[in-house]
C-alpha cells in the first residue's frame, strides 16, 4: 500500500508525458501473481509427492509441505509463503486427516496439525525478518558508499581549493613585490611611478578582499560570525554597494538598470554586511557578463519581505551545478577558474549573511550563456518613527570597500 501511495504522489512519465502507472501496475501484478503461483505449485508438488510416498512416510504428512512452504518463503517472501501455508493446511486436512464430523481426529493428529501450523508461520516470520535484515543491510551499504563518495569529493574539493588559494594570494603579492622592487631602484619616471602605485594599490586591495573572504568563511564555519543588527534603509544600503562596483561596470561598458520601490520600508540588519551581500552579487554579475552586456537590479515588496533581484545576461549557470552554486569549496569547472579569478567563496558568504538576517537567497538560470538571476528576500520591520528616519539613512549609507 505504501508503494502505491508513493507511486500516486510521484508518477513516472515517458517522453510524451504519458503516465506509466498502468504499466507499472501490470508489472507488479504479474510479479505478485508469479509469487502466489509458485506457492500453489510448490504445495501441489508436495501433495503429489506425499500421496506417492505415503506408504513410506505414513503417518507424517507434513515434512514435504514444510519444505514447500520454506522454498516459497525463500524465493517469494512472506505473503506467498502464508498463502502456501493456507493451501497446505487445506490439503493436509482434506487428504490425510479424517473429516471432523467423523469424530475420529486423534490427539496426535491435532498436535501434528498445530505443530505444522506453528512451524509454517515461524518459517514465514523468519523469512520476513531475513528479508528486512537484507534490505536494511543494503540501505546501510548504500548510505555508507554515498557518505564515502561525499567525503572523497569534499577532500578533493578542499585540496583544489587550497591550491587555488595559494595561487590567488601569490599572484597579487608577486605584482606588489615586482613593482616595489622597481620603485626601490628609482628607475621609473613620474608617469610610470603613478602607474606602479596604482597597480600596487589595486593588488593590495585584491589580496585584502581574498583574505577577508577567507576570514569570513572561517568565522562562519566556527560559529564566530556575528552581525550588528539595527534598523536600516535597504535602498540606501544597495545604492552604496552599486557605487562600489561602478568602476568595474564602466570598464566593461555594461548597462546597469535600477528599478527600486523607494517606499520599500526598513529592515533589521547590519548595513555593512548587507552591502557586502549586494556587492558580492553585483561583482559576480559583472564578472560573468560580457562587455556591453546588461545587469538589472530590482527591489520590490513581497508581502512582509523585501525582495531584491539581480539579473544579468552573462555566462549563466549549468543546470547540474545550480544546486551547488552557494556551496563552499565549489566552482563550476576548470574553465571558469581559468577565465575568472577568485576563490569562489563570494556566494557561500552571501548565503550565510542572508540567512543570518533571517532571509533567503536563491539562484535561477536557464543554462549556459543564458544569464542568471539571484533573488534575496529579507523580512521587513514595522513602521518606525519619522524622527528616526534620518539616522537610519545615515547608518545605511556606509560605503562598502
Short mmCIF file of C-alpha atoms in Angstrom, two decimals:
data_model
loop_
_atom_site.label_atom_id
_atom_site.label_comp_id
_atom_site.label_asym_id
_atom_site.label_seq_id
_atom_site.Cartn_x
_atom_site.Cartn_y
_atom_site.Cartn_z
CA UNK A 1 0.00 0.00 0.00
CA UNK A 2 2.85 2.39 0.83
CA UNK A 3 4.36 1.66 -2.59
CA UNK A 4 1.17 2.68 -4.38
CA UNK A 5 0.82 5.84 -2.28
CA UNK A 6 4.36 6.82 -3.27
CA UNK A 7 3.59 5.99 -6.90
CA UNK A 8 0.42 8.08 -6.93
CA UNK A 9 2.35 11.00 -5.43
CA UNK A 10 5.32 10.73 -7.82
CA UNK A 11 4.09 9.05 -11.05
CA UNK A 12 6.58 8.14 -13.74
CA UNK A 13 6.17 9.62 -17.22
CA UNK A 14 7.64 8.77 -20.59
CA UNK A 15 8.97 11.22 -23.17
CA UNK A 16 5.48 12.08 -24.37
CA UNK A 17 4.36 12.89 -20.84
CA UNK A 18 2.12 9.78 -20.56
CA UNK A 19 1.95 8.43 -17.04
CA UNK A 20 3.30 4.88 -16.75
CA UNK A 21 1.23 3.89 -13.72
CA UNK A 22 -0.71 1.30 -15.75
CA UNK A 23 2.45 -0.41 -16.98
CA UNK A 24 3.99 -0.40 -13.51
CA UNK A 25 0.75 -1.79 -12.05
CA UNK A 26 0.77 -4.58 -14.64
CA UNK A 27 4.39 -5.44 -13.83
CA UNK A 28 3.70 -5.53 -10.09
CA UNK A 29 0.56 -7.61 -10.64
CA UNK A 30 2.48 -10.12 -12.77
CA UNK A 31 5.23 -10.31 -10.15
CA UNK A 32 2.72 -10.87 -7.33
CA UNK A 33 0.77 -13.43 -9.36
CA UNK A 34 4.01 -15.30 -10.08
CA UNK A 35 4.75 -15.46 -6.34
CA UNK A 36 1.34 -16.89 -5.48
CA UNK A 37 1.58 -19.22 -8.47
CA UNK A 38 4.88 -20.60 -7.17
CA UNK A 39 3.23 -21.08 -3.77
CA UNK A 40 0.38 -23.07 -5.31
CA UNK A 41 2.75 -25.11 -7.49
CA UNK A 42 5.02 -25.91 -4.52
CA UNK A 43 2.10 -27.12 -2.40
CA UNK A 44 0.73 -29.15 -5.32
CA UNK A 45 4.13 -30.79 -5.80
CA UNK A 46 4.36 -31.54 -2.07
CA UNK A 47 0.84 -33.05 -2.12
CA UNK A 48 1.64 -35.23 -5.13
CA UNK A 49 4.90 -36.50 -3.63
CA UNK A 50 3.22 -37.15 -0.28
CA UNK A 51 0.49 -39.20 -1.96
CA UNK A 52 3.07 -41.16 -3.97
CA UNK A 53 5.31 -41.79 -0.95
CA UNK A 54 2.55 -42.23 1.62
CA UNK A 55 3.37 -45.89 2.22
CA UNK A 56 6.90 -44.91 3.31
CA UNK A 57 6.23 -41.72 5.26
CA UNK A 58 2.90 -42.59 6.92
CA UNK A 59 1.63 -41.18 9.27
CA UNK A 60 3.70 -37.97 8.89
CA UNK A 61 2.07 -35.90 6.13
CA UNK A 62 3.76 -32.58 6.87
CA UNK A 63 7.52 -32.75 6.03
CA UNK A 64 7.17 -32.19 2.29
CA UNK A 65 4.65 -29.41 2.85
CA UNK A 66 7.08 -27.74 5.26
CA UNK A 67 9.72 -27.92 2.52
CA UNK A 68 7.29 -26.38 0.00
CA UNK A 69 6.49 -23.52 2.37
CA UNK A 70 10.21 -22.94 3.06
CA UNK A 71 11.01 -22.84 -0.67
CA UNK A 72 8.16 -20.40 -1.30
CA UNK A 73 9.26 -18.18 1.56
CA UNK A 74 12.87 -18.20 0.36
CA UNK A 75 12.03 -17.39 -3.23
CA UNK A 76 8.98 -15.14 -2.95
CA UNK A 77 8.71 -13.78 0.57
CA UNK A 78 6.30 -13.71 3.47
CA UNK A 79 2.89 -13.31 1.87
CA UNK A 80 3.22 -16.07 -0.77
CA UNK A 81 4.55 -18.35 2.00
CA UNK A 82 1.47 -17.58 4.12
CA UNK A 83 -0.68 -18.45 1.11
CA UNK A 84 1.29 -21.69 0.74
CA UNK A 85 0.66 -22.39 4.44
CA UNK A 86 -3.08 -21.91 3.92
CA UNK A 87 -3.11 -24.28 0.93
CA UNK A 88 -1.00 -26.83 2.79
CA UNK A 89 -3.36 -26.85 5.79
CA UNK A 90 -6.36 -27.37 3.50
CA UNK A 91 -4.58 -30.16 1.61
CA UNK A 92 -3.46 -32.00 4.74
CA UNK A 93 -6.88 -31.68 6.35
CA UNK A 94 -8.70 -32.88 3.23
CA UNK A 95 -6.41 -35.70 2.08
CA UNK A 96 -4.75 -37.08 5.18
CA UNK A 97 -6.90 -36.39 8.24
CA UNK A 98 -10.38 -37.81 8.86
CA UNK A 99 -13.25 -35.36 8.45
CA UNK A 100 -14.28 -33.51 11.58
CA UNK A 101 -17.82 -34.86 11.54
CA UNK A 102 -16.45 -38.41 11.82
CA UNK A 103 -15.18 -37.62 15.34
CA UNK A 104 -12.01 -39.59 14.58
CA UNK A 105 -9.43 -36.82 14.92
CA UNK A 106 -6.81 -38.20 17.28
CA UNK A 107 -4.77 -36.23 19.76
CA UNK A 108 -1.66 -37.00 17.71
CA UNK A 109 -3.23 -35.63 14.54
CA UNK A 110 -4.37 -32.46 16.31
CA UNK A 111 -0.93 -31.97 17.84
CA UNK A 112 0.71 -32.63 14.48
CA UNK A 113 -1.53 -30.06 12.80
CA UNK A 114 -0.77 -27.47 15.49
CA UNK A 115 2.97 -28.09 15.22
CA UNK A 116 2.77 -27.87 11.44
CA UNK A 117 0.88 -24.56 11.54
CA UNK A 118 3.32 -23.12 14.09
CA UNK A 119 6.33 -24.26 12.06
CA UNK A 120 4.88 -22.83 8.84
CA UNK A 121 4.14 -19.48 10.46
CA UNK A 122 7.61 -19.45 12.03
CA UNK A 123 9.17 -20.03 8.62
CA UNK A 124 7.19 -17.12 7.17
CA UNK A 125 8.16 -14.85 10.07
CA UNK A 126 11.85 -15.81 9.90
CA UNK A 127 11.92 -15.20 6.17
CA UNK A 128 10.26 -11.82 6.61
CA UNK A 129 12.88 -10.83 9.19
CA UNK A 130 15.64 -12.13 6.91
CA UNK A 131 14.38 -10.01 4.04
CA UNK A 132 14.08 -6.97 6.32
CA UNK A 133 17.66 -7.52 7.51
CA UNK A 134 18.87 -7.78 3.90
CA UNK A 135 17.05 -4.59 2.96
CA UNK A 136 18.50 -2.79 5.98
CA UNK A 137 21.97 -4.05 5.11
CA UNK A 138 21.61 -2.84 1.52
CA UNK A 139 20.35 0.53 2.77
CA UNK A 140 23.30 0.90 5.15
CA UNK A 141 25.79 -0.13 2.47
CA UNK A 142 24.29 2.36 0.02
CA UNK A 143 24.36 5.09 2.64
CA UNK A 144 27.96 4.24 3.52
CA UNK A 145 29.02 4.35 -0.13
CA UNK A 146 27.32 7.72 -0.60
CA UNK A 147 28.97 9.09 2.54
CA UNK A 148 32.36 7.79 1.36
CA UNK A 149 31.93 9.38 -2.06
CA UNK A 150 30.85 12.66 -0.46
CA UNK A 151 33.89 12.60 1.85
CA UNK A 152 36.22 11.87 -1.07
CA UNK A 153 34.68 14.69 -3.11
CA UNK A 154 34.99 17.05 -0.15
CA UNK A 155 38.68 16.14 0.27
CA UNK A 156 39.34 16.70 -3.43
CA UNK A 157 37.46 20.00 -3.33
CA UNK A 158 39.49 21.17 -0.32
CA UNK A 159 42.77 20.15 -1.97
CA UNK A 160 41.78 22.03 -5.11
CA UNK A 161 40.68 24.98 -3.01
CA UNK A 162 43.99 25.12 -1.12
CA UNK A 163 45.93 25.06 -4.38
CA UNK A 164 43.71 27.83 -5.73
CA UNK A 165 44.12 29.90 -2.54
CA UNK A 166 47.89 29.64 -2.85
CA UNK A 167 47.77 30.82 -6.46
CA UNK A 168 45.27 33.64 -5.86
CA UNK A 169 47.18 35.02 -2.87
CA UNK A 170 50.55 34.70 -4.58
CA UNK A 171 49.53 36.47 -7.82
CA UNK A 172 48.83 39.94 -6.31
CA UNK A 173 51.77 39.50 -3.93
CA UNK A 174 54.14 38.90 -6.85
CA UNK A 175 52.76 42.00 -8.57
CA UNK A 176 53.31 44.10 -5.43
CA UNK A 177 56.85 42.77 -4.97
CA UNK A 178 57.74 43.32 -8.63
CA UNK A 179 56.61 46.94 -8.78
CA UNK A 180 58.03 47.68 -5.32
CA UNK A 181 61.41 46.43 -6.49
CA UNK A 182 61.28 48.77 -9.49
CA UNK A 183 60.32 51.71 -7.27
CA UNK A 184 63.20 50.99 -4.91
CA UNK A 185 65.65 51.11 -7.80
CA UNK A 186 64.43 54.61 -8.71
CA UNK A 187 64.49 53.95 -12.45
CA UNK A 188 60.85 54.86 -13.12
CA UNK A 189 59.74 58.25 -14.39
CA UNK A 190 56.83 60.14 -12.83
CA UNK A 191 54.13 58.61 -15.05
CA UNK A 192 55.34 55.05 -14.52
CA UNK A 193 55.66 55.71 -10.81
CA UNK A 194 51.99 56.71 -10.63
CA UNK A 195 51.09 53.60 -12.62
CA UNK A 196 53.18 51.44 -10.29
CA UNK A 197 51.50 52.88 -7.21
CA UNK A 198 48.05 52.32 -8.76
CA UNK A 199 48.89 48.69 -9.57
CA UNK A 200 50.28 48.11 -6.08
CA UNK A 201 47.17 49.62 -4.50
CA UNK A 202 44.85 47.55 -6.70
CA UNK A 203 46.76 44.33 -5.97
CA UNK A 204 46.80 45.07 -2.24
CA UNK A 205 43.02 45.61 -2.24
CA UNK A 206 42.53 42.38 -4.17
CA UNK A 207 44.63 40.46 -1.66
CA UNK A 208 42.85 42.13 1.26
CA UNK A 209 39.49 41.07 -0.18
CA UNK A 210 40.70 37.48 -0.60
CA UNK A 211 41.93 37.38 2.98
CA UNK A 212 38.67 38.91 4.23
CA UNK A 213 36.66 36.25 2.38
CA UNK A 214 38.78 33.53 3.96
CA UNK A 215 38.30 35.04 7.40
CA UNK A 216 34.54 35.31 6.87
CA UNK A 217 34.29 31.66 5.85
CA UNK A 218 36.42 30.67 8.85
CA UNK A 219 34.17 32.66 11.22
CA UNK A 220 31.06 31.17 9.67
CA UNK A 221 32.29 27.57 9.92
CA UNK A 222 33.46 28.01 13.53
CA UNK A 223 30.27 29.77 14.65
CA UNK A 224 32.09 33.03 15.48
CA UNK A 225 30.34 35.12 12.85
CA UNK A 226 28.10 37.87 14.25
CA UNK A 227 26.12 40.76 12.79
CA UNK A 228 25.38 44.13 14.36
CA UNK A 229 21.66 44.40 13.59
CA UNK A 230 19.86 47.74 13.62
CA UNK A 231 17.08 49.32 11.53
CA UNK A 232 18.44 50.32 8.10
CA UNK A 233 17.02 51.67 4.87
CA UNK A 234 17.56 48.98 2.25
CA UNK A 235 17.55 51.30 -0.78
CA UNK A 236 20.44 53.35 0.62
CA UNK A 237 22.44 50.24 1.51
CA UNK A 238 22.03 48.84 -2.00
CA UNK A 239 22.94 52.15 -3.65
CA UNK A 240 26.17 52.25 -1.62
CA UNK A 241 27.09 48.80 -2.98
CA UNK A 242 26.21 49.88 -6.52
CA UNK A 243 28.61 52.82 -6.23
CA UNK A 244 31.39 50.41 -5.21
CA UNK A 245 31.08 48.37 -8.42
CA UNK A 246 30.52 51.40 -10.69
CA UNK A 247 34.15 51.47 -11.95
CA UNK A 248 34.02 47.79 -12.96
CA UNK A 249 30.65 48.34 -14.66
CA UNK A 250 32.02 51.33 -16.57
CA UNK A 251 35.18 49.45 -17.58
CA UNK A 252 33.11 46.77 -19.35
CA UNK A 253 30.55 49.30 -20.66
CA UNK A 254 27.75 47.32 -19.03
CA UNK A 255 24.24 48.81 -18.99
CA UNK A 256 23.03 48.77 -15.38
CA UNK A 257 19.30 49.32 -14.90
CA UNK A 258 17.98 50.19 -11.42
CA UNK A 259 14.28 49.70 -10.59
CA UNK A 260 13.52 50.34 -6.90
CA UNK A 261 10.35 50.73 -4.91
CA UNK A 262 11.52 53.68 -2.82
CA UNK A 263 8.79 53.02 -0.23
CA UNK A 264 10.06 49.52 0.43
CA UNK A 265 10.46 50.14 4.15
CA UNK A 266 13.02 49.32 6.82
CA UNK A 267 14.83 46.06 7.55
CA UNK A 268 16.75 44.97 10.62
CA UNK A 269 20.32 44.21 9.70
CA UNK A 270 23.97 45.06 9.58
CA UNK A 271 24.36 47.78 6.92
CA UNK A 272 27.95 46.83 6.12
CA UNK A 273 27.12 43.12 5.81
CA UNK A 274 24.05 43.74 3.64
CA UNK A 275 26.15 45.97 1.39
CA UNK A 276 28.62 43.09 1.25
CA UNK A 277 25.81 40.79 0.08
CA UNK A 278 24.82 43.17 -2.72
CA UNK A 279 28.45 43.89 -3.60
CA UNK A 280 29.23 40.16 -3.92
CA UNK A 281 26.18 39.53 -6.10
CA UNK A 282 26.89 42.56 -8.30
CA UNK A 283 30.60 41.72 -8.57
CA UNK A 284 29.63 38.21 -9.60
CA UNK A 285 27.22 39.58 -12.22
CA UNK A 286 29.86 41.98 -13.59
CA UNK A 287 32.48 39.22 -13.67
CA UNK A 288 30.32 36.86 -15.75
CA UNK A 289 28.67 39.46 -18.00
CA UNK A 290 30.27 40.13 -21.37
CA UNK A 291 31.29 43.63 -22.43
CA UNK A 292 28.34 45.88 -23.29
CA UNK A 293 26.06 43.42 -21.54
CA UNK A 294 23.18 44.23 -19.23
CA UNK A 295 22.51 43.97 -15.49
CA UNK A 296 19.14 44.71 -13.89
CA UNK A 297 18.60 45.40 -10.19
CA UNK A 298 15.03 45.33 -8.94
CA UNK A 299 13.83 45.98 -5.39
CA UNK A 300 10.19 45.35 -4.55
CA UNK A 301 7.93 44.46 -1.68
CA UNK A 302 6.64 40.88 -1.40
CA UNK A 303 4.20 40.77 1.50
CA UNK A 304 6.17 41.16 4.71
CA UNK A 305 9.50 40.84 2.91
CA UNK A 306 11.71 42.99 0.72
CA UNK A 307 12.71 41.18 -2.48
CA UNK A 308 15.93 42.08 -4.31
CA UNK A 309 16.53 40.60 -7.76
CA UNK A 310 19.80 40.92 -9.67
CA UNK A 311 19.66 39.72 -13.27
CA UNK A 312 22.49 39.55 -15.80
CA UNK A 313 22.62 38.30 -19.40
CA UNK A 314 26.04 36.74 -18.95
CA UNK A 315 27.52 33.26 -18.82
CA UNK A 316 24.64 31.64 -16.93
CA UNK A 317 24.86 28.55 -14.72
CA UNK A 318 24.81 24.90 -15.79
CA UNK A 319 21.73 23.03 -14.55
CA UNK A 320 23.83 20.31 -12.89
CA UNK A 321 25.82 22.91 -10.93
CA UNK A 322 22.87 25.12 -9.94
CA UNK A 323 22.07 23.19 -6.69
CA UNK A 324 25.67 23.71 -5.52
CA UNK A 325 26.15 27.35 -6.52
CA UNK A 326 26.08 28.57 -2.88
CA UNK A 327 28.37 25.80 -1.52
CA UNK A 328 31.85 26.49 -0.17
CA UNK A 329 34.86 24.98 -1.97
CA UNK A 330 32.79 24.53 -5.17
CA UNK A 331 33.27 26.10 -8.59
CA UNK A 332 31.61 25.20 -11.85
CA UNK A 333 34.63 23.81 -13.73
CA UNK A 334 38.28 24.36 -14.52
CA UNK A 335 37.40 26.58 -17.50
CA UNK A 336 35.63 29.06 -15.24
CA UNK A 337 38.56 29.03 -12.82
CA UNK A 338 40.93 29.88 -15.66
CA UNK A 339 38.70 32.63 -17.09
CA UNK A 340 37.58 34.28 -13.84
CA UNK A 341 39.91 34.85 -10.93
CA UNK A 342 38.78 34.43 -7.35
CA UNK A 343 38.26 31.81 -4.70
CA UNK A 344 34.60 31.18 -5.40
CA UNK A 345 33.65 31.99 -1.80
CA UNK A 346 31.51 35.04 -2.52
CA UNK A 347 28.20 33.23 -3.00
CA UNK A 348 28.80 30.96 0.00
CA UNK A 349 29.34 34.08 2.12
CA UNK A 350 26.21 35.66 0.62
CA UNK A 351 24.08 32.68 1.66
CA UNK A 352 25.33 32.76 5.25
CA UNK A 353 24.95 36.54 5.52
CA UNK A 354 21.39 36.48 4.20
CA UNK A 355 20.40 33.58 6.47
CA UNK A 356 21.96 35.41 9.43
CA UNK A 357 19.49 38.23 8.69
CA UNK A 358 16.55 35.80 8.66
CA UNK A 359 16.24 35.91 4.88
CA UNK A 360 16.65 33.58 1.91
CA UNK A 361 18.69 33.67 -1.29
CA UNK A 362 18.19 31.64 -4.45
CA UNK A 363 19.62 31.39 -7.95
CA UNK A 364 17.95 30.67 -11.28
CA UNK A 365 19.39 30.19 -14.74
CA UNK A 366 18.08 28.77 -17.99
CA UNK A 367 21.53 27.35 -18.74
CA UNK A 368 24.93 28.29 -20.05
CA UNK A 369 25.17 31.65 -21.84
CA UNK A 370 21.55 32.43 -20.88
CA UNK A 371 22.18 34.68 -17.90
CA UNK A 372 21.32 34.22 -14.24
CA UNK A 373 19.00 35.73 -11.65
CA UNK A 374 19.79 35.92 -7.94
CA UNK A 375 16.92 36.68 -5.55
CA UNK A 376 17.32 37.84 -1.95
CA UNK A 377 14.35 38.15 0.41
CA UNK A 378 14.65 39.89 3.79
CA UNK A 379 11.95 40.41 6.45
CA UNK A 380 10.73 43.99 6.81
CA UNK A 381 10.32 45.79 10.11
CA UNK A 382 7.15 47.51 11.26
CA UNK A 383 6.87 51.26 10.66
CA UNK A 384 9.42 53.42 12.51
CA UNK A 385 9.04 56.91 13.92
CA UNK A 386 9.72 59.75 11.48
CA UNK A 387 12.40 61.19 13.77
CA UNK A 388 14.50 58.03 13.36
CA UNK A 389 14.47 58.00 9.56
CA UNK A 390 17.42 60.39 9.07
CA UNK A 391 19.62 58.44 11.48
CA UNK A 392 18.65 55.17 9.77
CA UNK A 393 19.52 56.66 6.38
CA UNK A 394 22.99 57.68 7.62
CA UNK A 395 23.63 54.20 9.02
CA UNK A 396 22.54 52.66 5.72
CA UNK A 397 24.92 54.73 3.59
CA UNK A 398 28.14 53.21 4.91
CA UNK A 399 30.39 52.70 1.94
CA UNK A 400 31.45 49.11 1.34
CA UNK A 401 35.04 48.77 0.15
#
